[in-house]
Amino acid sequence: MDLFDILSLVCGLALFLFGMDLMGDALKKSAGRKLKTILGNLTSNKFKGFLLGLGVTAVIQSSSATTVMVVGFVNSGTMLLGQAISVILGANVGTAVTAWLTALNGIEGGAEAVAWTEWLKPDAWMPILAIIGIGLIMFSKKSKSRDMGTILMGFAVLMTGMDIMSGAVSGLKGDPEFVKILTLFTNPILGVLAGLVLTAIVQSSSASIGILQALSSTGAISFGMAIPIILGQNIGTCVTAMLSAISANKNGKRAAVAHLYFNVIGVVFWLSMYYLVGFILETTGVFNVFDLAANSTIDMWGIAIVHTTFKLLAVGLMFPFTKLLEKLANATVRGTDKKGDEFTDMLDERLLDTPSVAIERSRAVAGQMAIVSAVALRDAVALLGSYNGAMAQKIRDAEDKVDIYEDVLGSYLVKVSSHDMQERDSHEATKLLHMIGDLERISDHAANLVDSAEEIKDKELRFSEEALAELGMLYAAVSEIVTITEDAFVNGNMENACRVEPLEQVVDGLKESIRRRHILRLQKSECTIEHGFVLSDILTNMERVSDHCSNIAGCLIEMTKHDALDLHDYLHRVKAGGMEFDDLYNEYKARFALPADSK
């Protein structure tokens, strides 16, 4: 093997890794909306967790990516450790798919081949995939089509890299020095270590399996050499998750440790069983397993079979003992984490590599932010009627909490937006950035109303019965608009979202009517200028709260119906009227009519 062959091998490996990364990223992006079902399917049912891990890994072609995602879920409190273990077991089986894909390079053609296998050879259809892929990337305007083109191109590059690696090592066939080196790996410990180190270096068990498959094309690798190496590769794949868990909390570290234990225990048990059963069969004279394994060369398909078989055997061994695996992980990583905010902790940066999942987590945190803001506003409205010092402090604490939510969420969404994602996910990230600003302003107005309530108490102001009745109607209308906006945002209730704008128009009318009536009372000396200052602050804050609710609801509807963010244009069209809008407007106008208007 000369320098050119070595360079070709490195080049092939580079293309293989690049193709795998390209294909994996495009698959994650393309399946982004579907990956959100992860969040809806996290249950204590370990069978569902197993299938979930298997399916996601088969889709994104990386058990390391799935495991890192799981560490992020556990670290953020989204997933329990017991759930994570089931998903990790599924991910370990799902990663075997790549080995079967790369094994396509092992299909033999020629005159002696069965005719129908000719078209299966990568040389026959890989150029076609590459041409289709580059065509979709260059000429398609649809995001999904471009993603599909990237997937095809990534697969073509991966298979090309595999072919180059196989060609680079073909000169080793029959090389006595190469065969001599390989015989070292018949020692199970050296074989496991070789597989472990190789996978740790390339940070991908699929890539290291691909390298082994390329080497198998020399015909110099036997089953006896390959089995320990393949098992060691399964341990090496844990390195990525372990590195990711360094900055995780204790539960995140436990998920990574559980992944490591699963593979280590599986390797130790099944490798021991292999040699134990082989020894028994040999000593009883049945047949010599080790001679058979040493004299039987393994090809790409054989490696895929051994790899998959070990995955299934390891899962079969550990699946009934997931609770014990969880206890072992807990015993290894002792202690408890400092209690933080359970919602902002959900924004784990490990999830940024899967933007659709990161946005879903952001949406959940924004939902909690909406609840805190809505509660603060309703409490502030109640405080205007009956001041309570403890409640006033509670509202201010809520406003501080919402500020923290906005800062953390805003920074996280900016980071998410820097990643390549589907257009819909990009729109949703933009939408959330808009809406968290409105939610933060609602909590600010709640704090402003606390100031007004304190001013009323300190100055011992007493509004007239007419003014109190009018304000009571305004309070009811604003509480209603906050409640339906909260429901629309948190629960995705589009029916309530459509009700916000008509009610906002009613609140605007109430504000102007109350301001006008106050001026009339002022002229009759029934109210004072001091009352007017406080009343003006209250009216302004109430009206602005309804404006922010209108912005949030409008954003939700516009994104749902049109999948584009043109809020001002949407609100302009809504305010232009329509039968549905007019019916809702008249309904709310009658419901929140001021006392004099009802006569």
Coordinates of N, CA and C in Angstrom, one line a residue, residues 108-258:
E108 N -22.0 -8.0 -6.0 CA -21.1 -8.4 -7.1 C -21.9 -8.5 -8.4
G109 N -21.2 -8.1 -9.4 CA -21.9 -8.2 -10.8 C -21.1 -9.1 -11.7
G110 N -21.3 -9.0 -13.0 CA -20.5 -9.7 -13.9 C -21.3 -10.9 -14.5
A111 N -20.6 -11.7 -15.3 CA -21.3 -12.7 -16.1 C -21.9 -13.8 -15.2
E112 N -21.2 -14.0 -14.1 CA -21.6 -15.1 -13.2 C -22.7 -14.7 -12.2
A113 N -23.0 -13.4 -12.2 CA -24.0 -12.9 -11.2 C -25.4 -13.2 -11.7
V114 N -26.3 -13.3 -10.8 CA -27.7 -13.4 -11.2 C -28.1 -12.1 -11.8
A115 N -28.9 -12.2 -12.9 CA -29.1 -11.0 -13.7 C -29.8 -9.9 -13.0
W116 N -30.7 -10.2 -12.1 CA -31.4 -9.1 -11.4 C -30.6 -8.3 -10.4
T117 N -29.4 -8.9 -10.1 CA -28.6 -8.1 -9.1 C -27.8 -7.0 -9.8
E118 N -27.7 -7.0 -11.1 CA -26.9 -6.0 -11.8 C -27.4 -4.6 -11.5
W119 N -28.7 -4.4 -11.5 CA -29.2 -3.1 -11.3 C -29.1 -2.6 -9.8
L120 N -28.8 -3.6 -8.9 CA -28.6 -3.2 -7.5 C -27.2 -2.7 -7.2
K121 N -26.3 -2.9 -8.1 CA -24.9 -2.4 -7.9 C -24.9 -0.9 -7.9
P122 N -24.2 -0.3 -6.9 CA -24.2 1.2 -6.8 C -23.7 1.9 -8.0
D123 N -22.8 1.3 -8.7 CA -22.2 1.9 -10.0 C -23.3 2.1 -11.0
A124 N -24.4 1.3 -10.9 CA -25.5 1.4 -11.9 C -26.4 2.6 -11.6
W125 N -26.7 2.8 -10.3 CA -27.7 3.8 -10.1 C -27.3 5.0 -9.3
M126 N -26.0 5.0 -8.7 CA -25.5 6.1 -8.0 C -25.4 7.4 -8.8
P127 N -24.9 7.3 -10.1 CA -24.9 8.5 -10.9 C -26.2 9.1 -11.1
I128 N -27.2 8.3 -11.2 CA -28.6 8.7 -11.5 C -29.1 9.5 -10.2
L129 N -28.9 8.9 -9.0 CA -29.3 9.6 -7.8 C -28.6 10.9 -7.7
A130 N -27.3 11.0 -8.0 CA -26.5 12.2 -7.9 C -27.1 13.3 -8.8
I131 N -27.4 12.9 -10.1 CA -28.0 13.8 -11.0 C -29.3 14.4 -10.6
I132 N -30.2 13.4 -10.1 CA -31.5 13.9 -9.6 C -31.3 14.8 -8.4
G133 N -30.4 14.5 -7.5 CA -30.1 15.3 -6.3 C -29.7 16.7 -6.6
I134 N -28.7 16.8 -7.5 CA -28.2 18.1 -7.9 C -29.2 18.9 -8.6
G135 N -30.1 18.2 -9.4 CA -31.1 18.9 -10.1 C -32.1 19.5 -9.2
L136 N -32.5 18.7 -8.1 CA -33.5 19.2 -7.2 C -32.9 20.4 -6.4
I137 N -31.6 20.3 -6.0 CA -31.0 21.4 -5.3 C -30.9 22.7 -6.1
M138 N -30.6 22.6 -7.4 CA -30.3 23.7 -8.2 C -31.6 24.4 -8.7
F139 N -32.6 23.5 -9.1 CA -33.7 24.1 -9.8 C -35.1 24.1 -9.1
S140 N -35.2 23.4 -8.0 CA -36.4 23.3 -7.2 C -36.5 24.5 -6.3
K141 N -37.7 25.1 -6.2 CA -38.0 26.2 -5.4 C -38.6 25.8 -4.0
K142 N -39.0 24.6 -3.9 CA -39.6 24.1 -2.7 C -38.6 23.6 -1.8
S143 N -38.7 23.9 -0.5 CA -37.7 23.5 0.5 C -37.7 22.0 0.7
K144 N -38.8 21.3 0.6 CA -38.8 19.9 0.8 C -38.1 19.2 -0.3
S145 N -38.3 19.7 -1.6 CA -37.6 19.1 -2.7 C -36.1 19.3 -2.6
R146 N -35.7 20.5 -2.2 CA -34.3 20.7 -2.0 C -33.7 19.8 -1.0
D147 N -34.4 19.6 0.1 CA -34.0 18.7 1.2 C -33.8 17.3 0.6
M148 N -34.8 16.9 -0.2 CA -34.7 15.5 -0.8 C -33.5 15.4 -1.7
G149 N -33.2 16.5 -2.4 CA -32.0 16.5 -3.3 C -30.7 16.4 -2.5
T150 N -30.7 17.1 -1.3 CA -29.5 17.0 -0.5 C -29.3 15.6 0.1
I151 N -30.5 15.0 0.4 CA -30.4 13.6 0.9 C -29.8 12.7 -0.1
L152 N -30.3 12.8 -1.3 CA -29.8 12.0 -2.4 C -28.3 12.3 -2.7
M153 N -27.9 13.5 -2.7 CA -26.5 13.9 -2.9 C -25.6 13.4 -1.8
G154 N -26.1 13.5 -0.6 CA -25.4 13.0 0.6 C -25.2 11.5 0.5
F155 N -26.2 10.8 0.1 CA -26.1 9.3 0.0 C -25.1 8.9 -1.2
A156 N -25.2 9.7 -2.3 CA -24.3 9.5 -3.4 C -22.8 9.7 -3.0
V157 N -22.6 10.8 -2.2 CA -21.2 11.1 -1.8 C -20.7 10.0 -0.8
L158 N -21.6 9.6 0.1 CA -21.3 8.5 1.1 C -20.9 7.3 0.4
M159 N -21.7 6.8 -0.6 CA -21.4 5.6 -1.3 C -20.1 5.8 -2.2
T160 N -19.9 6.9 -2.7 CA -18.7 7.2 -3.5 C -17.4 7.1 -2.6
G161 N -17.5 7.7 -1.4 CA -16.5 7.5 -0.4 C -16.2 6.1 0.0
M162 N -17.3 5.3 0.1 CA -17.1 3.9 0.4 C -16.4 3.2 -0.7
D163 N -16.8 3.5 -2.0 CA -16.1 2.9 -3.1 C -14.7 3.2 -3.2
I164 N -14.3 4.5 -2.9 CA -12.9 4.9 -2.9 C -12.1 4.2 -1.9
M165 N -12.7 4.1 -0.7 CA -12.0 3.4 0.4 C -11.8 1.9 0.0
S166 N -12.8 1.3 -0.6 CA -12.6 -0.1 -1.0 C -11.5 -0.3 -2.0
G167 N -11.5 0.7 -3.0 CA -10.4 0.7 -4.0 C -9.1 0.9 -3.4
A168 N -9.0 1.8 -2.4 CA -7.7 2.2 -1.8 C -7.0 1.0 -1.1
V169 N -7.9 0.1 -0.5 CA -7.3 -1.0 0.3 C -7.3 -2.3 -0.5
S170 N -7.7 -2.2 -1.8 CA -7.7 -3.4 -2.6 C -6.3 -4.0 -2.8
G171 N -5.3 -3.1 -2.8 CA -3.9 -3.6 -2.9 C -3.4 -4.4 -1.8
L172 N -4.1 -4.3 -0.6 CA -3.7 -5.1 0.5 C -4.1 -6.6 0.4
K173 N -4.9 -6.9 -0.6 CA -5.3 -8.3 -0.7 C -4.1 -9.2 -0.9
G174 N -3.9 -10.1 0.0 CA -2.8 -11.1 -0.1 C -1.5 -10.5 0.4
D175 N -1.5 -9.3 0.9 CA -0.3 -8.7 1.5 C 0.0 -9.4 2.8
P176 N 1.1 -10.1 3.0 CA 1.4 -10.9 4.2 C 1.6 -10.0 5.4
E177 N 2.1 -8.8 5.3 CA 2.2 -7.9 6.4 C 0.9 -7.5 6.9
F178 N 0.0 -7.2 6.0 CA -1.4 -6.8 6.4 C -2.1 -7.9 7.1
V179 N -2.0 -9.1 6.5 CA -2.6 -10.3 7.2 C -2.0 -10.5 8.6
K180 N -0.7 -10.3 8.7 CA -0.1 -10.5 10.0 C -0.6 -9.5 11.0
I181 N -0.8 -8.3 10.6 CA -1.4 -7.3 11.5 C -2.8 -7.6 11.9
L182 N -3.6 -8.1 10.9 CA -5.0 -8.5 11.2 C -5.1 -9.6 12.2
T183 N -4.1 -10.6 12.2 CA -4.2 -11.7 13.1 C -4.1 -11.3 14.5
L184 N -3.6 -10.1 14.8 CA -3.5 -9.6 16.2 C -4.9 -9.4 16.7
F185 N -5.9 -9.1 15.8 CA -7.2 -8.8 16.3 C -8.1 -10.0 16.5
T186 N -7.5 -11.2 16.3 CA -8.2 -12.4 16.8 C -8.2 -12.5 18.3
N187 N -7.2 -11.8 18.9 CA -7.3 -11.6 20.3 C -8.5 -10.7 20.7
P188 N -9.5 -11.2 21.4 CA -10.7 -10.4 21.6 C -10.5 -9.1 22.3
I189 N -9.5 -9.0 23.2 CA -9.3 -7.7 23.9 C -8.7 -6.7 22.9
L190 N -7.7 -7.1 22.1 CA -7.2 -6.2 21.1 C -8.2 -5.8 20.1
G191 N -9.0 -6.7 19.7 CA -10.1 -6.5 18.7 C -11.1 -5.4 19.2
V192 N -11.5 -5.6 20.5 CA -12.5 -4.7 21.1 C -11.8 -3.3 21.2
L193 N -10.6 -3.3 21.6 CA -9.9 -2.0 21.8 C -9.7 -1.3 20.4
A194 N -9.4 -2.1 19.4 CA -9.2 -1.5 18.1 C -10.5 -0.8 17.6
G195 N -11.6 -1.6 17.7 CA -12.9 -1.0 17.3 C -13.3 0.2 18.1
L196 N -13.0 0.1 19.4 CA -13.4 1.2 20.3 C -12.6 2.5 19.9
V197 N -11.3 2.4 19.7 CA -10.5 3.5 19.4 C -10.8 4.1 18.1
L198 N -11.1 3.3 17.1 CA -11.4 3.7 15.7 C -12.7 4.5 15.8
T199 N -13.7 4.0 16.5 CA -15.0 4.7 16.5 C -14.9 6.0 17.3
A200 N -14.1 6.0 18.4 CA -13.9 7.2 19.2 C -13.3 8.3 18.4
I201 N -12.4 7.9 17.5 CA -11.7 8.9 16.7 C -12.6 9.5 15.6
V202 N -13.4 8.7 14.9 CA -14.2 9.2 13.8 C -15.6 9.7 14.4
Q203 N -15.8 9.4 15.6 CA -17.1 9.9 16.3 C -18.4 9.3 15.6
S204 N -18.3 8.1 15.1 CA -19.5 7.5 14.4 C -19.3 6.0 14.3
S205 N -20.1 5.3 14.9 CA -20.0 3.8 14.7 C -20.4 3.4 13.3
S206 N -21.3 4.2 12.6 CA -21.6 3.9 11.2 C -20.4 4.1 10.3
A207 N -19.6 5.1 10.6 CA -18.4 5.4 9.8 C -17.4 4.3 10.0
S208 N -17.2 3.9 11.3 CA -16.1 2.9 11.6 C -16.6 1.5 11.0
I209 N -17.9 1.2 11.0 CA -18.4 0.0 10.4 C -18.1 0.1 8.9
G210 N -18.3 1.3 8.3 CA -18.0 1.4 6.9 C -16.6 1.2 6.5
I211 N -15.7 1.7 7.4 CA -14.2 1.4 7.2 C -13.9 -0.1 7.2
L212 N -14.5 -0.8 8.2 CA -14.3 -2.2 8.3 C -14.9 -2.9 7.1
Q213 N -16.0 -2.4 6.6 CA -16.6 -3.1 5.4 C -15.7 -2.9 4.2
A214 N -15.1 -1.7 4.1 CA -14.2 -1.4 3.0 C -13.0 -2.4 3.1
L215 N -12.4 -2.6 4.3 CA -11.3 -3.5 4.5 C -11.7 -4.9 4.2
S216 N -12.9 -5.2 4.4 CA -13.4 -6.6 4.2 C -13.3 -7.0 2.7
S217 N -13.3 -5.9 1.9 CA -13.2 -6.2 0.4 C -11.9 -6.8 0.0
T218 N -10.9 -6.8 0.9 CA -9.6 -7.4 0.6 C -9.7 -8.9 0.7
G219 N -10.7 -9.4 1.4 CA -10.9 -10.8 1.6 C -10.0 -11.4 2.7
A220 N -9.3 -10.5 3.4 CA -8.3 -10.9 4.5 C -8.9 -10.9 5.9
I221 N -10.1 -10.4 6.0 CA -10.7 -10.3 7.3 C -11.7 -11.5 7.5
S222 N -11.5 -12.2 8.6 CA -12.4 -13.3 8.9 C -13.4 -12.9 10.0
F223 N -14.4 -13.8 10.2 CA -15.4 -13.6 11.2 C -14.8 -13.5 12.6
G224 N -13.7 -14.3 12.8 CA -13.1 -14.3 14.1 C -12.4 -12.9 14.4
M225 N -11.9 -12.3 13.4 CA -11.3 -10.9 13.6 C -12.4 -9.9 13.7
A226 N -13.4 -10.0 12.9 CA -14.4 -8.9 12.8 C -15.3 -8.8 14.0
I227 N -15.6 -10.0 14.6 CA -16.6 -9.9 15.7 C -16.1 -9.1 16.9
P228 N -14.9 -9.2 17.4 CA -14.5 -8.4 18.5 C -14.4 -6.9 18.1
I229 N -13.9 -6.6 16.9 CA -13.9 -5.2 16.4 C -15.2 -4.6 16.4
I230 N -16.2 -5.3 15.8 CA -17.6 -4.8 15.7 C -18.1 -4.5 17.1
L231 N -17.9 -5.4 18.0 CA -18.4 -5.2 19.4 C -17.7 -4.0 20.0
G232 N -16.4 -3.8 19.8 CA -15.7 -2.7 20.3 C -16.2 -1.4 19.7
Q233 N -16.6 -1.4 18.5 CA -17.2 -0.2 17.8 C -18.5 0.2 18.5
N234 N -19.2 -0.7 19.0 CA -20.4 -0.3 19.7 C -20.2 0.4 21.0
I235 N -19.0 0.1 21.7 CA -18.6 0.8 22.9 C -18.1 2.2 22.5
G236 N -17.3 2.3 21.4 CA -16.8 3.5 21.0 C -17.8 4.6 20.6
T237 N -19.0 4.1 20.2 CA -20.0 5.1 19.8 C -20.5 5.9 21.0
C238 N -20.3 5.4 22.2 CA -20.7 6.1 23.4 C -19.9 7.4 23.7
V239 N -18.8 7.5 23.0 CA -17.9 8.6 23.3 C -18.6 10.0 23.0
T240 N -19.3 10.1 21.9 CA -20.0 11.3 21.6 C -21.0 11.7 22.6
A241 N -21.8 10.8 23.1 CA -22.8 11.1 24.2 C -22.1 11.5 25.5
M242 N -21.0 10.8 25.8 CA -20.3 11.1 27.0 C -19.6 12.5 27.0
L243 N -19.1 12.9 25.8 CA -18.6 14.2 25.7 C -19.7 15.3 25.8
S244 N -20.8 15.0 25.2 CA -21.9 15.9 25.3 C -22.4 16.1 26.7
A245 N -22.3 15.0 27.5 CA -22.9 15.0 28.9 C -22.0 15.8 29.9
I246 N -20.8 16.1 29.4 CA -19.8 16.8 30.4 C -20.5 18.0 31.0
S247 N -21.2 18.8 30.1 CA -21.8 20.1 30.6 C -23.2 19.9 31.1
A248 N -23.7 18.6 31.1 CA -25.1 18.4 31.5 C -25.2 18.3 33.0
N249 N -26.5 18.3 33.4 CA -26.7 18.1 34.9 C -26.6 16.6 35.2
K250 N -26.9 16.3 36.4 CA -26.6 14.9 36.9 C -27.5 13.9 36.1
N251 N -28.8 14.3 35.8 CA -29.7 13.4 35.1 C -29.2 13.2 33.7
G252 N -28.7 14.3 33.1 CA -28.1 14.2 31.7 C -27.0 13.3 31.7
K253 N -26.1 13.4 32.7 CA -24.9 12.5 32.8 C -25.4 11.1 33.0
R254 N -26.4 10.9 33.7 CA -26.9 9.5 33.9 C -27.4 8.9 32.6
A255 N -28.0 9.6 31.8 CA -28.5 9.1 30.5 C -27.3 8.6 29.7
A256 N -26.2 9.4 29.6 CA -25.1 9.1 28.9 C -24.4 7.8 29.5
V257 N -24.3 7.8 30.8 CA -23.7 6.6 31.5 C -24.5 5.4 31.2
A258 N -25.9 5.5 31.2 CA -26.7 4.3 30.9 C -26.5 3.8 29.5

